[in-house]
Tab-separated table of C-alpha atoms in Angstrom:
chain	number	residue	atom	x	y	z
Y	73	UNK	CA	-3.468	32.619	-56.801
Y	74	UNK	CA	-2.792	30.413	-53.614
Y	75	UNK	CA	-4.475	30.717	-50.749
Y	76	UNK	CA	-1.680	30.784	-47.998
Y	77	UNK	CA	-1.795	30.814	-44.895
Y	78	UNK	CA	-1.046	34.287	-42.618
Y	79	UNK	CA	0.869	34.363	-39.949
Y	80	UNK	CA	-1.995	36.043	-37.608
Y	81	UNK	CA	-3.926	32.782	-38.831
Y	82	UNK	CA	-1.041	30.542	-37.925
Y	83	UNK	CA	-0.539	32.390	-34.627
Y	84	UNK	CA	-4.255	31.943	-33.939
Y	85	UNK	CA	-4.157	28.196	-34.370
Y	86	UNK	CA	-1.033	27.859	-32.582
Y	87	UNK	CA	-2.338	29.602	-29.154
Y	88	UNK	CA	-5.934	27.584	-29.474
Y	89	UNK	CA	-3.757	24.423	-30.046
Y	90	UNK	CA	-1.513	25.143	-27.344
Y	91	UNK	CA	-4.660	25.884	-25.091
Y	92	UNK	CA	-6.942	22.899	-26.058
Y	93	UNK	CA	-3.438	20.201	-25.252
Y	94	UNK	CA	-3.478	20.877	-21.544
Y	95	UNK	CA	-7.533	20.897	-21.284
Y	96	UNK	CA	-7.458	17.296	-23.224
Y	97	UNK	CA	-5.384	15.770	-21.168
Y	98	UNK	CA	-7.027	16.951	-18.238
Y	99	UNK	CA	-10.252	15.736	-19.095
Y	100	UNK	CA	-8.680	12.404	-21.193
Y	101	UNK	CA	-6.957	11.481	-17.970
Y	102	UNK	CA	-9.392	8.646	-16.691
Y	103	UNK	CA	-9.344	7.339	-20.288
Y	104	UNK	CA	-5.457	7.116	-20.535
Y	105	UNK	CA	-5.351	5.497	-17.305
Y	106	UNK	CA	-7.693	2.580	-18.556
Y	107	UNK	CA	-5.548	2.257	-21.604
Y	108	UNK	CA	-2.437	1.890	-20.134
Y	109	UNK	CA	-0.199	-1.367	-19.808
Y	110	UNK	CA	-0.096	-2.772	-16.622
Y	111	UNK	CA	3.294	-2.956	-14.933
Y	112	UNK	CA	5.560	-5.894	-15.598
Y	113	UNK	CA	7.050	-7.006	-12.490
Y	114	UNK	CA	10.393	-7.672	-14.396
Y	115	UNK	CA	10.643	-4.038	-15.200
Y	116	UNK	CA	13.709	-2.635	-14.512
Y	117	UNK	CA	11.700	0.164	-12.391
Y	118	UNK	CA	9.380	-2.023	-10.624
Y	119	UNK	CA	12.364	-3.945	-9.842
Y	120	UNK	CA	14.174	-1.631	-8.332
Y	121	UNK	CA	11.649	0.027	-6.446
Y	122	UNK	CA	10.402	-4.004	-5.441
Y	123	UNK	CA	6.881	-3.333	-6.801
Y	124	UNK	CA	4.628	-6.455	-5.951
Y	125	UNK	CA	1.389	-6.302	-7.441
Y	126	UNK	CA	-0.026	-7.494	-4.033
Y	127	UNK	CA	1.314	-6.469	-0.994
Y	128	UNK	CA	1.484	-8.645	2.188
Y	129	UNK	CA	2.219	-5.174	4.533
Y	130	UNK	CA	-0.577	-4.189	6.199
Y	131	UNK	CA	-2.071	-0.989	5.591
Y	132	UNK	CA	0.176	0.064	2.912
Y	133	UNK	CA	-1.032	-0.510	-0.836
Y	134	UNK	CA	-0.645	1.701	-3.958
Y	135	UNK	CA	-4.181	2.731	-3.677
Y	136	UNK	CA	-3.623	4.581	-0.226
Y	137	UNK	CA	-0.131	5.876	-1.067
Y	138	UNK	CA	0.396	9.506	-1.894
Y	139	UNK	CA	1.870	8.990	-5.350
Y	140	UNK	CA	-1.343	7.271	-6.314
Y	141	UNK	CA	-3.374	8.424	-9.139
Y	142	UNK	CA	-5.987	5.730	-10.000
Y	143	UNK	CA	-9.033	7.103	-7.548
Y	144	UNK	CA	-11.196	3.744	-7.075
Y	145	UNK	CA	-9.951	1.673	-10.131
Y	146	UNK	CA	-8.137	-1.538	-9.634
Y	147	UNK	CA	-5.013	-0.091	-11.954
Y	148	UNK	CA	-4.393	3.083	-11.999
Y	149	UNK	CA	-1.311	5.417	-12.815
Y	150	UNK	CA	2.079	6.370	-10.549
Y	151	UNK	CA	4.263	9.224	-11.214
Y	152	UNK	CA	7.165	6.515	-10.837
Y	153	UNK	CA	6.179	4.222	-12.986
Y	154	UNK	CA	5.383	6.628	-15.909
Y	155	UNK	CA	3.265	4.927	-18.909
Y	156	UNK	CA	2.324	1.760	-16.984
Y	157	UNK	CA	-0.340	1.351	-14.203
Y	158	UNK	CA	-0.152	-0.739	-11.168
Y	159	UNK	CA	-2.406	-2.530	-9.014
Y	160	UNK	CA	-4.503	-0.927	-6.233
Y	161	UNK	CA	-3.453	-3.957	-3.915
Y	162	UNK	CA	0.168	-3.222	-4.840
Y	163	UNK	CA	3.422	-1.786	-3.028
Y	164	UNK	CA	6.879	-0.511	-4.018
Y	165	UNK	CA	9.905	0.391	-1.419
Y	166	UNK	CA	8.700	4.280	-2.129
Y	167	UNK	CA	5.186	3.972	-0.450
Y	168	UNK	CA	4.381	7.022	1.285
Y	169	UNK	CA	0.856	7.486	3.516
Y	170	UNK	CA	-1.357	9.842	1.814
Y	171	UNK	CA	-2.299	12.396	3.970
């Protein structure tokens, strides 16, 4: 006789997987940062946005913009620049002063 699976089991599994995604990446989220690529400045995003990984403006840099998501690290992440971080000294054309 094989030993299936039910679907109350499969159900089960399904709702503790579905619960346990959202709490990994929450807690996995400084980890992920670190292991992210840094952002080429001949992507076509950084590009467009003209991200310079050191900005001569004074007072605006990634790491005091609202969209920043890197806390005290040199690289951290950017919702715009999804996959990739950039540099705490850096600046794109869609800074905005956290507040």
């Amino acid at each position: 006789m094989m030993n299936r699976p039910s679907r109350r089991r499969f159900l089960a599994l399904a709702g503790a997987g579905a619960t346990a995604i959202p709490v990994t990446l929450l807690l996995g989220v400084p980890a992920a940062r670190a292991q992210m690529p840094k952002l080429s400045l001949d992507d076509p995003t950084a590009k467009a946005l003209s991200y310079v990984h050191e900005t001569t403006i004074a007072g605006q840099r990634c790491d005091n913009c609202s969209l920043w998501q890197g806390g005290d690290a040199e690289w951290g992440g950017c919702p715009l620049f999804a996959g990739k971080s950039v540099n705490a000294k850096g600046w794109c054309k869609s800074w905005v002063k956290r507040t």
